[in-house]
């Protein structure tokens, strides 16, 4: 490119000069910002960002977890001041919910909040320029915009394997081989979401946080999200001055005597060795950047006073033994005390700061006495939830009524945990809340349709209020229908339409969309999920994989760790007294009862686990939506039902493992209270399954007659649904959409 001519027109020359000035300004700002990081990803992106944006947003943060050591305090102050001097707007994320999940201060959010305020006070007292700095509490910001934040977290969880998330564990001071809780997985997904949620252009955190920052960039690539955050990873200073003495860490509010003791008497400072020398690291990364020089005062016979302006000269003198360890320590102590004096003065003279420091010292003493998960406001609130109705039955008449209700409710479950609790609850609460739910994921098979109608009608007849949880976000986490929430919502509406057409009594039934309910009360829901996650190790949560149709040995996404924690939280979020779900959901329901034990909640949810019907073909343990011949669907035509039952596995004189007999036992008898078989010598009406089983085992009831009677009964059940989907325009349209999704072939 030719140099601009001296004779160039004035407008062209001024334009080139302007561009040159802009380029120099960008380079100046770029150099300031890059000086913050030991590594920058990526230099070219940073320059391009600065050329386009006058005030880029920089994300920084901290987890309030105890006293602030100087490596954390002074490095952040210097870095933030550099960033704001280069025109950045810095958002400092006070990660209180993250400290809660990481079980800092026993997970007590009130204590964590106090420590967060103490940190802010220190930053301001020590010289952080607050002009373009914003402190944001993670809990406040997430609660205010939960409808934006949590779908982002879930999408990140869906797109990343558990193995990849575990590789980020160093951000919390763990390795991927440690005993991890489910909260550690949630933590990584949330931290990955934070810079995107805050619309950050730059992530400025320590080298130990780089893996999760790279995860955010990977997510941007995968979702084709523009403006990946530039990563500035700063050097990690040792927090302890002695390798063998944990008490050697220097804190921002240490007095002069304490600093001198820790540096002069305890600090590791091997003669003539620079590498791995914490005293020299503090000089390099704190003193020189803070003062732009380092002055060593010593007697003339030892070389006299000397002022260094760069680290190379200090290192050279130290390696050659021209700078003695004790002289280095004396100079370092003096410099650190000069930096820390304004902080000490502030905490002595400012009443608010003085009170904060007192509170922090007191709560840290308490925390040292107990290193366990403590009762939080959330768990206390959960413990307080109780049955408020009168505690005693009103004589024999009430007792008979309770027994009637009990028999109806108990008949739903193949298993009930616990029967005595169920009786007691029905005696105390006239209208108990029952939690049921479904994941909208395809066409509805008859077990899901007819059994739910029968069970819900029984529950409402016994006085229960039934809350049916439409688990749309859960279907998305489980990648049903490709994770397309719009398709999932269509399927959810289709399911509702079927149940209404199939005879569900809706008088005491509420259909609740998970996404809507959670979004409207996220401030209640997500702390509950986090509390459950931090109290359960990863192995325990992995055992719940069956609820999603997964095994523990499958390659799982991070979403499949969040799913059980969320499903467990659903029960408490809806204040359910009874959980009515299939046997395949038993493990997560038991997790809810274990959680009650952990937080000492007296009224555990009672678990009613209903039978899981098998597929129609031989060897199929359960119905499969991916194999249409294994199941009858709620909108199947009469011919389809006839064909599927005719071809169904039905071994002669064998009751065990016979799907046709299971259909009779769990669908037909509960629905009609009888089973009518047309035989050559006349009709026979059965009112108990035992009699049907006895006749079939003896050969008195043939396979052909059993199948004919079952076909007739099933078609009677399904005819109102068929009619509805033929005559109701909304239902017809929903069915067409569901079929178009090609959820079955």
XYZ file of C-alpha atoms in Angstrom:
745
model
C 0.000 0.000 0.000
C 1.397 3.408 -1.001
C 2.023 6.077 1.626
C -0.422 8.985 1.466
C 0.800 11.721 -0.883
C 1.636 15.148 0.501
C -0.562 16.481 -2.295
C -3.609 14.377 -1.373
C -6.893 16.293 -1.095
C -7.518 17.710 2.420
C -10.593 15.514 3.069
C -8.741 12.324 2.091
C -5.692 13.225 4.187
C -7.802 14.063 7.253
C -9.730 10.776 6.829
C -6.504 8.768 6.748
C -5.180 10.647 9.778
C -8.414 9.962 11.615
C -8.194 6.245 10.830
C -4.579 6.203 11.992
C -5.543 7.897 15.259
C -8.395 5.406 15.763
C -6.039 2.509 15.078
C -3.514 3.844 17.595
C -6.253 4.336 20.191
C -7.526 0.786 19.671
C -3.991 -0.560 20.045
C -3.476 1.477 23.225
C -6.673 0.145 24.769
C -5.907 -3.360 23.548
C -2.492 -3.326 25.227
C -3.991 -2.152 28.528
C -6.642 -4.864 28.458
C -4.228 -7.604 27.408
C -1.915 -6.675 30.278
C -4.620 -7.999 32.621
C -4.362 -11.549 31.319
C -1.652 -14.167 31.305
C -3.479 -15.477 28.222
C -5.931 -13.868 25.791
C -8.301 -15.808 23.545
C -8.298 -14.236 20.997
C -6.127 -11.161 20.250
C -7.639 -10.396 16.845
C -11.179 -10.670 18.212
C -10.235 -8.252 21.013
C -8.909 -5.663 18.557
C -11.974 -6.032 16.359
C -14.231 -5.629 19.402
C -12.457 -2.459 20.547
C -12.593 -0.978 17.047
C -16.360 -1.474 16.929
C -17.413 -0.853 20.522
C -16.428 2.120 22.668
C -17.625 0.591 25.948
C -17.341 -3.217 25.842
C -18.877 -5.158 28.729
C -16.433 -7.138 30.848
C -17.616 -9.979 33.095
C -15.787 -10.659 36.355
C -17.026 -12.317 39.504
C -16.411 -13.946 42.842
C -17.956 -16.500 45.157
C -18.390 -15.021 48.681
C -16.870 -17.719 50.846
C -14.846 -16.271 53.750
C -12.059 -13.769 54.411
C -10.574 -12.192 51.277
C -6.927 -12.992 50.649
C -4.740 -10.362 48.994
C -4.214 -12.357 45.807
C -7.967 -12.179 45.256
C -8.450 -8.622 46.444
C -5.536 -6.688 44.995
C -5.400 -8.514 41.657
C -9.086 -7.832 41.037
C -8.745 -4.148 41.953
C -5.803 -3.658 39.592
C -7.455 -5.587 36.770
C -10.779 -3.790 37.090
C -9.066 -0.392 37.178
C -7.111 -1.249 34.030
C -10.265 -2.381 32.253
C -12.245 0.743 33.154
C -9.285 2.959 32.110
C -9.519 1.288 28.689
C -13.204 2.183 28.417
C -14.730 -1.102 29.595
C -17.911 -1.404 31.644
C -17.241 -4.057 34.266
C -20.027 -6.248 35.649
C -18.888 -8.002 38.821
C -21.031 -11.069 39.456
C -21.476 -11.752 43.178
C -22.050 -15.484 42.888
C -24.104 -16.068 46.039
C -26.131 -18.939 44.565
C -22.876 -20.538 43.422
C -21.423 -20.320 46.933
C -24.670 -21.935 48.134
C -24.259 -24.845 45.683
C -20.576 -25.192 46.561
C -21.659 -25.445 50.216
C -19.649 -22.428 51.299
C -20.539 -21.237 54.820
C -22.719 -24.328 55.129
C -24.877 -23.120 52.238
C -26.394 -20.403 54.443
C -27.463 -17.661 51.995
C -27.774 -15.011 54.727
C -24.147 -15.564 55.760
C -23.055 -15.636 52.121
C -24.799 -12.286 51.576
C -22.934 -10.725 54.528
C -19.591 -11.924 53.135
C -20.500 -10.536 49.704
C -21.116 -7.095 51.201
C -17.805 -7.351 53.103
C -16.011 -8.079 49.808
C -17.597 -5.036 48.156
C -16.529 -2.870 51.094
C -12.920 -4.059 50.741
C -12.760 -3.435 46.999
C -14.005 0.106 47.427
C -11.727 0.846 50.427
C -8.625 -0.485 48.656
C -9.025 1.752 45.651
C -11.277 0.148 43.059
C -12.557 2.827 40.683
C -16.315 2.306 40.798
C -17.260 4.734 38.014
C -17.914 2.061 35.356
C -18.305 -0.890 37.715
C -21.559 -2.624 38.573
C -21.888 -5.221 41.358
C -24.654 -7.714 40.534
C -25.980 -10.372 42.926
C -26.518 -13.549 40.921
C -29.670 -14.494 42.852
C -31.280 -11.076 42.270
C -30.433 -10.896 38.576
C -31.442 -14.482 37.811
C -34.730 -14.127 39.708
C -35.505 -10.912 37.830
C -34.906 -12.502 34.416
C -35.330 -16.192 35.075
C -37.326 -16.691 31.882
C -34.132 -15.791 29.958
C -31.551 -17.406 32.226
C -32.853 -20.902 32.937
C -33.698 -21.910 29.345
C -30.119 -20.889 28.489
C -28.724 -23.038 31.314
C -30.850 -25.996 30.207
C -29.787 -25.619 26.589
C -26.129 -25.621 27.640
C -26.809 -28.746 29.727
C -28.520 -30.461 26.772
C -25.624 -29.751 24.424
C -22.802 -30.954 26.685
C -21.982 -34.447 27.844
C -21.535 -35.147 31.517
C -17.912 -36.063 30.807
C -17.231 -32.645 29.254
C -18.860 -30.834 32.173
C -16.802 -32.847 34.660
C -13.614 -31.609 32.984
C -14.573 -28.116 34.219
C -14.522 -29.114 37.905
C -11.284 -27.179 38.682
C -13.375 -23.966 38.586
C -14.720 -25.036 41.990
C -11.458 -26.407 43.326
C -12.351 -30.025 42.489
C -11.048 -32.615 40.056
C -13.275 -34.749 37.827
C -12.319 -37.819 39.900
C -13.529 -36.276 43.194
C -16.765 -37.304 44.871
C -19.037 -34.789 43.152
C -22.562 -33.655 43.915
C -25.215 -32.993 41.285
C -24.840 -29.298 42.175
C -21.319 -29.302 40.748
C -22.772 -30.150 37.327
C -25.450 -27.474 37.624
C -22.784 -24.972 38.768
C -20.730 -25.413 35.573
C -23.767 -25.034 33.304
C -24.802 -21.880 35.159
C -21.322 -20.338 35.096
C -21.144 -21.026 31.365
C -24.465 -19.194 30.956
C -23.452 -16.163 33.068
C -21.323 -14.211 30.544
C -23.899 -14.838 27.816
C -26.742 -13.791 30.121
C -24.856 -10.604 31.030
C -24.094 -9.967 27.339
C -20.391 -9.803 28.152
C -17.852 -9.082 25.444
C -14.904 -10.068 27.638
C -14.559 -12.691 30.404
C -11.907 -11.689 32.929
C -11.282 -14.516 35.386
C -8.370 -16.605 36.648
C -6.598 -19.336 34.694
C -8.452 -21.868 36.859
C -11.729 -20.729 35.250
C -10.560 -21.039 31.644
C -12.229 -24.399 30.890
C -15.730 -23.057 31.568
C -15.032 -19.856 29.622
C -13.982 -22.005 26.659
C -17.209 -23.955 27.104
C -19.093 -20.673 26.603
C -17.196 -20.032 23.369
C -17.928 -23.597 22.179
C -21.606 -23.004 22.907
C -21.540 -19.825 20.812
C -20.029 -21.788 17.917
C -22.599 -24.571 18.196
C -25.591 -22.224 18.374
C -24.119 -19.807 15.798
C -24.360 -17.052 18.357
C -22.447 -13.954 17.296
C -19.825 -12.140 19.359
C -18.133 -14.907 21.309
C -16.730 -13.530 24.554
C -12.999 -12.810 24.472
C -11.284 -14.674 27.310
C -8.719 -12.923 29.510
C -7.253 -15.416 31.987
C -5.094 -13.839 34.663
C -2.257 -15.446 36.588
C -3.172 -17.392 39.729
C -1.112 -16.258 42.701
C -0.493 -18.692 45.564
C -2.896 -17.871 48.395
C -0.600 -19.257 51.089
C 2.897 -17.941 51.721
C 4.008 -21.238 53.267
C 3.545 -24.660 51.648
C 3.013 -26.336 55.002
C 1.042 -23.740 56.966
C -2.558 -22.952 55.937
C -2.583 -20.014 58.369
C 0.086 -18.227 56.314
C -2.454 -16.723 53.864
C -2.499 -12.912 54.006
C -5.971 -11.362 54.167
C -7.067 -7.914 53.098
C -7.935 -6.855 56.644
C -4.795 -8.270 58.331
C -3.033 -5.763 60.581
C 0.603 -4.726 60.104
C 1.949 -7.112 62.731
C 0.135 -10.048 61.137
C 1.426 -9.234 57.645
C 4.987 -8.935 58.947
C 4.703 -12.257 60.778
C 3.348 -14.106 57.744
C 5.917 -12.653 55.339
C 9.047 -12.430 57.494
C 8.610 -15.550 59.612
C 6.463 -17.924 57.598
C 6.805 -17.145 53.915
C 8.571 -19.678 51.724
C 11.466 -17.845 50.008
C 14.309 -20.170 48.941
C 17.625 -18.319 48.367
C 18.646 -17.716 44.744
C 15.521 -19.522 43.418
C 12.963 -17.526 41.436
C 10.704 -20.288 40.134
C 7.929 -21.183 42.597
C 8.949 -18.436 45.036
C 5.717 -16.861 46.391
C 7.480 -13.725 47.656
C 8.820 -12.952 44.191
C 5.428 -13.753 42.624
C 3.773 -11.195 44.901
C 6.371 -8.619 43.887
C 5.875 -9.387 40.192
C 2.078 -9.509 40.110
C 1.099 -7.087 42.913
C 3.817 -4.660 43.978
C 5.299 -3.693 40.607
C 1.883 -3.227 38.889
C 0.596 -1.273 41.927
C 3.547 1.128 42.443
C 5.406 0.744 39.107
C 8.522 0.162 41.214
C 9.878 -1.945 44.064
C 12.201 -0.369 46.628
C 14.506 -2.452 48.793
C 15.889 -0.650 51.884
C 19.058 -2.083 53.405
C 22.294 -1.115 55.052
C 25.069 0.260 52.845
C 27.270 -2.716 53.681
C 24.644 -4.973 52.084
C 24.408 -2.843 48.951
C 22.305 0.085 50.160
C 18.801 1.043 49.021
C 17.817 0.064 45.518
C 14.711 0.788 43.451
C 13.730 -1.681 40.740
C 11.458 -0.770 37.824
C 11.118 -4.208 36.240
C 10.938 -7.783 37.425
C 13.817 -9.023 35.301
C 16.311 -6.959 37.328
C 14.833 -8.181 40.604
C 15.036 -11.807 39.445
C 18.628 -11.352 38.248
C 19.747 -9.840 41.579
C 17.957 -12.568 43.530
C 19.431 -15.425 41.496
C 22.948 -13.953 41.811
C 22.463 -13.538 45.605
C 22.767 -9.739 45.327
C 19.266 -9.557 46.826
C 18.983 -11.508 50.074
C 15.688 -13.279 51.010
C 15.342 -11.261 54.214
C 15.808 -7.949 52.385
C 13.232 -9.081 49.828
C 10.802 -10.025 52.620
C 11.280 -6.734 54.474
C 10.602 -4.720 51.310
C 7.600 -6.875 50.397
C 6.094 -6.529 53.887
C 6.459 -2.754 53.779
C 4.901 -2.467 50.321
C 1.952 -4.711 51.223
C 1.303 -2.795 54.440
C 1.254 0.473 52.486
C -1.374 -0.996 50.141
C -3.492 -2.453 52.959
C -3.439 0.561 55.301
C -6.463 2.308 53.682
C -8.465 -0.913 54.161
C -7.540 -1.100 57.850
C -8.394 2.562 58.338
C -11.762 2.091 56.641
C -12.720 -0.885 58.810
C -11.715 1.068 61.943
C -13.447 4.351 61.165
C -16.508 3.390 59.113
C -19.253 2.022 61.372
C -20.957 0.037 58.631
C -17.678 -1.586 57.574
C -16.716 -2.221 61.202
C -20.016 -4.011 61.811
C -19.621 -6.092 58.647
C -16.143 -7.247 59.653
C -17.424 -8.207 63.092
C -20.240 -10.256 61.545
C -17.841 -11.976 59.126
C -15.409 -12.873 61.936
C -18.246 -14.283 64.048
C -19.822 -16.369 61.290
C -16.417 -17.760 60.249
C -15.814 -18.890 63.814
C -19.205 -20.637 63.740
C -18.407 -22.189 60.364
C -15.152 -23.673 61.685
C -17.123 -25.570 64.323
C -19.315 -27.331 61.765
C -18.311 -28.336 58.257
C -21.626 -29.702 57.017
C -24.741 -28.674 55.162
C -26.715 -26.579 57.634
C -30.404 -25.797 57.796
C -31.145 -22.930 55.415
C -34.140 -20.618 55.236
C -35.340 -22.786 52.346
C -35.128 -26.033 54.324
C -36.766 -24.372 57.347
C -39.603 -23.204 55.116
C -39.943 -26.730 53.728
C -39.985 -28.185 57.228
C -42.779 -25.810 58.192
C -45.063 -27.063 55.397
C -47.600 -29.259 57.154
C -51.097 -30.606 56.986
C -53.285 -27.970 58.589
C -56.602 -29.794 58.900
C -57.892 -31.094 62.274
C -55.625 -33.798 63.625
C -58.202 -36.302 64.792
C -61.079 -38.118 63.111
C -64.537 -37.229 64.401
C -65.733 -40.589 65.677
C -66.670 -43.796 63.833
C -68.414 -42.062 60.905
C -65.277 -40.090 60.044
C -63.167 -43.229 60.441
C -65.364 -45.082 57.926
C -65.087 -42.174 55.514
C -61.306 -42.186 55.827
C -61.271 -45.934 55.242
C -63.412 -45.479 52.111
C -61.085 -42.821 50.752
C -58.043 -44.867 51.669
C -59.295 -47.955 49.806
C -59.971 -45.910 46.672
C -56.596 -44.129 46.708
C -54.657 -47.273 47.647
C -56.210 -49.242 44.760
C -54.279 -47.072 42.299
C -50.806 -48.159 43.341
C -49.036 -51.447 42.862
C -46.951 -50.139 45.742
C -47.674 -47.544 48.425
C -45.014 -45.901 50.587
C -46.270 -45.595 53.350
C -49.793 -46.927 53.995
C -50.005 -45.650 57.588
C -48.914 -42.208 56.447
C -51.595 -42.264 53.761
C -54.318 -43.089 56.297
C -53.094 -40.400 58.686
C -52.927 -37.796 55.932
C -56.453 -38.603 54.675
C -57.739 -38.264 58.254
C -56.133 -34.828 58.637
C -56.635 -33.261 55.229
C -60.007 -33.299 53.451
C -58.508 -32.279 50.095
C -54.982 -33.638 49.733
C -52.922 -32.560 46.733
C -51.866 -35.297 44.359
C -48.991 -34.800 41.919
C -49.136 -36.546 38.557
C -47.386 -35.635 35.362
C -46.245 -36.520 31.899
C -43.536 -35.673 29.416
C -45.135 -34.710 26.070
C -43.089 -36.761 23.665
C -45.234 -38.377 20.973
C -48.508 -40.190 20.459
C -50.266 -41.436 23.582
C -50.445 -45.173 24.155
C -53.447 -46.694 25.876
C -51.686 -47.423 29.165
C -50.786 -43.756 29.488
C -54.244 -42.651 28.418
C -56.746 -45.020 30.021
C -54.769 -45.691 33.213
C -54.330 -41.987 33.915
C -58.027 -41.292 33.328
C -58.986 -44.142 35.666
C -56.476 -43.170 38.352
C -57.281 -39.446 38.272
C -61.013 -40.144 38.487
C -60.441 -42.385 41.494
C -58.341 -39.739 43.210
C -60.868 -36.951 42.668
C -63.691 -39.239 43.859
C -61.709 -39.658 47.091
C -61.531 -35.871 47.528
C -58.046 -35.282 46.118
C -57.050 -32.225 44.143
C -54.920 -33.470 41.241
C -52.157 -31.325 39.742
C -51.042 -32.730 36.398
C -47.580 -31.427 35.559
C -47.072 -30.995 31.815
C -43.310 -31.475 31.803
C -42.448 -29.555 28.616
C -39.067 -28.362 29.853
C -38.295 -31.934 30.912
C -39.102 -33.257 27.439
C -36.707 -30.636 26.116
C -33.985 -31.731 28.567
C -34.556 -35.337 27.462
C -34.251 -34.216 23.811
C -37.744 -35.410 22.900
C -38.955 -34.174 19.499
C -35.444 -32.839 18.946
C -35.845 -30.555 21.965
C -38.259 -28.368 19.962
C -40.392 -26.661 22.617
C -43.090 -25.602 20.157
C -43.615 -29.199 19.022
C -43.551 -30.373 22.637
C -46.314 -27.885 23.506
C -48.461 -29.135 20.615
C -48.104 -32.712 21.905
C -48.985 -31.529 25.419
C -52.234 -29.989 24.155
C -52.972 -33.188 22.221
C -52.553 -35.245 25.416
C -54.952 -32.962 27.298
C -57.505 -33.296 24.510
C -57.343 -37.098 24.689
C -57.872 -37.267 28.447
C -60.852 -34.960 28.299
C -62.382 -36.975 25.453
C -61.541 -40.207 27.280
C -63.674 -39.300 30.270
C -61.366 -37.614 32.763
C -63.364 -35.742 35.400
C -61.738 -32.299 35.419
C -63.625 -30.820 38.360
C -60.643 -31.089 40.733
C -57.889 -31.327 38.125
C -55.396 -28.597 37.167
C -53.100 -28.971 34.151
C -49.911 -27.012 34.821
C -47.224 -26.306 32.218
C -43.832 -26.738 33.879
C -42.209 -23.916 31.873
C -44.928 -21.419 32.824
C -45.141 -22.347 36.492
C -41.383 -22.392 36.985
C -40.918 -19.101 35.119
C -43.594 -17.387 37.216
C -42.160 -18.612 40.547
C -38.521 -19.269 39.720
C -37.385 -17.597 42.942
C -39.026 -20.487 44.818
C -38.272 -23.294 42.382
C -34.595 -22.980 41.483
C -33.195 -22.621 45.029
C -35.081 -25.840 45.768
C -33.467 -27.578 42.768
C -30.045 -26.308 43.858
C -30.586 -27.474 47.434
C -31.577 -30.964 46.275
C -28.590 -31.042 43.901
C -26.039 -30.074 46.572
C -27.360 -32.694 49.006
C -27.072 -35.611 46.552
C -23.930 -37.060 45.077
C -23.665 -37.780 41.391
C -23.894 -41.544 41.874
C -27.262 -41.206 43.618
C -28.654 -39.010 40.849
C -27.331 -41.333 38.126
C -29.365 -44.153 39.657
C -32.472 -42.145 38.775
C -31.692 -42.373 35.040
C -34.543 -44.869 34.615
C -37.095 -42.058 34.961
C -35.928 -40.777 31.568
C -35.734 -44.228 30.003
C -31.938 -44.254 30.454
C -29.503 -46.582 32.173
C -26.613 -45.544 34.423
C -24.099 -46.837 31.870
C -25.321 -44.751 28.918
C -23.430 -41.693 27.713
C -25.420 -38.958 29.420
C -25.699 -35.247 28.889
C -25.505 -32.794 31.778
C -29.250 -32.255 31.268
C -29.906 -35.786 32.454
C -28.372 -34.863 35.810
C -30.551 -31.749 36.127
C -33.725 -33.675 35.212
C -33.983 -35.846 38.393
C -33.159 -32.864 40.632
C -35.909 -30.847 38.955
C -38.440 -33.686 39.078
C -37.721 -34.140 42.777
C -38.232 -30.387 43.284
C -41.565 -30.482 41.422
C -43.175 -32.451 44.239
C -42.370 -29.798 46.856
C -42.927 -26.878 44.520
C -46.503 -28.085 43.974
C -46.880 -28.830 47.717
C -47.969 -32.390 46.908
C -49.106 -34.817 49.582
C -49.227 -37.793 47.202
C -47.050 -38.691 44.185
C -48.949 -40.823 41.684
C -46.579 -42.013 38.971
C -45.423 -45.270 37.392
C -43.059 -47.772 38.985
C -40.345 -46.496 36.612
C -40.438 -43.138 38.480
C -40.071 -44.712 41.921
C -36.374 -43.855 42.383
C -36.838 -40.111 42.042
C -39.911 -40.191 44.289
C -37.801 -41.960 46.911
C -35.232 -39.187 46.432
C -37.935 -36.744 47.522
C -38.587 -38.711 50.702
C -34.855 -38.892 51.433
C -34.660 -35.121 50.953
C -37.377 -34.736 53.597
C -35.268 -36.805 55.993
C -32.240 -34.648 55.223
C -33.999 -31.331 55.907
C -36.086 -32.850 58.734
C -39.408 -32.196 57.026
C -42.058 -34.186 58.871
C -44.649 -34.664 56.149
C -43.046 -36.705 53.403
C -44.909 -37.175 50.123
C -46.670 -40.533 49.973
C -45.646 -42.538 46.924
C -48.244 -44.421 44.896
C -46.465 -46.300 42.127
C -48.769 -47.801 39.537
C -48.050 -50.857 37.413
C -46.165 -50.477 34.124
C -47.908 -52.334 31.302
C -45.691 -54.389 28.968
C -45.583 -54.207 25.188
C -47.919 -56.466 23.255
C -45.222 -58.520 21.569
C -43.187 -61.283 23.162
C -40.213 -60.116 25.230
C -41.261 -56.449 25.434
C -41.059 -55.259 29.025
C -42.929 -52.059 28.234
C -44.769 -50.309 25.448
C -42.666 -48.435 22.925
C -43.765 -45.375 20.976
C -40.999 -46.064 18.462
C -42.542 -49.479 17.686
C -46.264 -48.956 16.893
C -47.028 -52.687 16.903
C -45.995 -52.903 20.575
C -48.751 -50.592 21.788
C -52.282 -49.438 21.129
C -52.556 -45.683 20.758
C -55.485 -43.666 22.027
C -56.649 -42.583 18.556
C -56.132 -46.016 16.904
C -59.034 -47.073 14.684
C -61.016 -50.219 15.409
C -59.216 -52.231 12.707
C -55.817 -51.303 14.148
C -56.874 -52.405 17.647
C -58.257 -55.672 16.249
C -55.039 -56.416 14.375
C -52.679 -55.530 17.236
C -54.541 -57.609 19.836
C -54.942 -60.517 17.390
C -51.163 -60.590 16.926
C -50.375 -59.950 20.598
C -48.325 -62.404 22.633
C -50.794 -64.523 24.639
C -49.229 -67.848 25.725
C -51.726 -70.668 26.307
C -52.721 -71.325 29.918
C -49.998 -68.909 31.103
C -50.864 -65.885 33.236
C -47.387 -64.591 34.121
C -45.981 -62.295 31.439
C -49.169 -62.394 29.386
C -49.812 -58.840 28.056
C -53.432 -59.564 27.115
C -54.261 -60.579 30.681
C -52.346 -57.561 32.010
C -54.526 -55.297 29.820
C -57.596 -56.908 31.316
C -56.298 -56.577 34.884
C -55.036 -52.991 34.721
C -57.269 -51.383 32.073
C -60.574 -53.189 31.585
C -61.511 -54.287 35.119
C -60.684 -50.920 36.779
C -62.648 -49.094 34.066
C -65.793 -51.263 33.871
C -65.583 -53.239 37.146
C -66.261 -56.327 35.056
C -64.985 -58.273 32.050
C -67.547 -59.868 29.756
C -66.470 -62.832 27.623
C -68.738 -64.115 24.830
C -68.398 -67.903 24.561
C -70.227 -70.571 22.529
C -72.155 -71.707 25.605
C -73.146 -68.146 26.571
C -71.606 -65.012 28.001
C -69.572 -65.086 31.188
C -69.038 -61.995 33.320
C -65.968 -61.821 35.560
C -65.700 -59.323 38.403
C -62.282 -60.347 39.730
C -58.981 -60.980 38.035
C -58.385 -64.082 40.131
C -61.363 -65.814 38.456
C -60.179 -64.790 34.987
C -56.664 -66.084 35.712
C -58.011 -69.380 37.081
C -60.188 -69.990 33.984
C -57.338 -69.121 31.635
C -54.829 -71.392 33.407
C -57.330 -74.269 33.361
C -58.153 -73.794 29.687
C -61.796 -72.899 30.295
C -61.058 -69.435 28.903
C -59.401 -69.780 25.502
C -56.892 -67.405 23.937
C -59.352 -66.642 21.121
C -62.240 -65.760 23.469
C -59.947 -63.696 25.728
C -58.683 -61.659 22.758
C -62.168 -61.112 21.316
C -63.458 -59.835 24.662
C -60.395 -57.626 25.163
C -60.759 -56.143 21.656
C -64.383 -55.302 22.314
C -63.680 -53.688 25.693
C -60.775 -51.624 24.361
C -62.773 -50.378 21.392
C -65.621 -49.317 23.712
C -63.066 -47.280 25.726
C -61.514 -45.683 22.663
C -64.640 -44.869 20.647
C -65.355 -41.516 22.388
C -61.761 -40.443 21.652
C -62.075 -41.400 17.973
C -65.360 -39.536 17.688
C -63.878 -36.450 19.324
C -60.876 -36.381 16.992
C -63.168 -36.724 13.968
C -65.733 -34.108 14.928
C -63.785 -31.501 16.925
C -61.767 -29.216 14.664
C -59.194 -28.309 17.295
C -58.610 -31.958 18.179
C -58.433 -32.906 14.491
C -55.808 -30.236 13.846
C -53.730 -31.289 16.859
C -53.707 -34.924 15.725
C -52.590 -33.949 12.233
C -49.713 -31.924 13.667
C -48.628 -34.733 15.979
C -48.676 -37.252 13.122
C -46.641 -34.829 10.989
C -43.896 -34.816 13.621
C -43.224 -38.456 12.602
C -42.840 -39.580 16.183
C -43.803 -43.083 15.016
C -43.552 -44.819 11.674
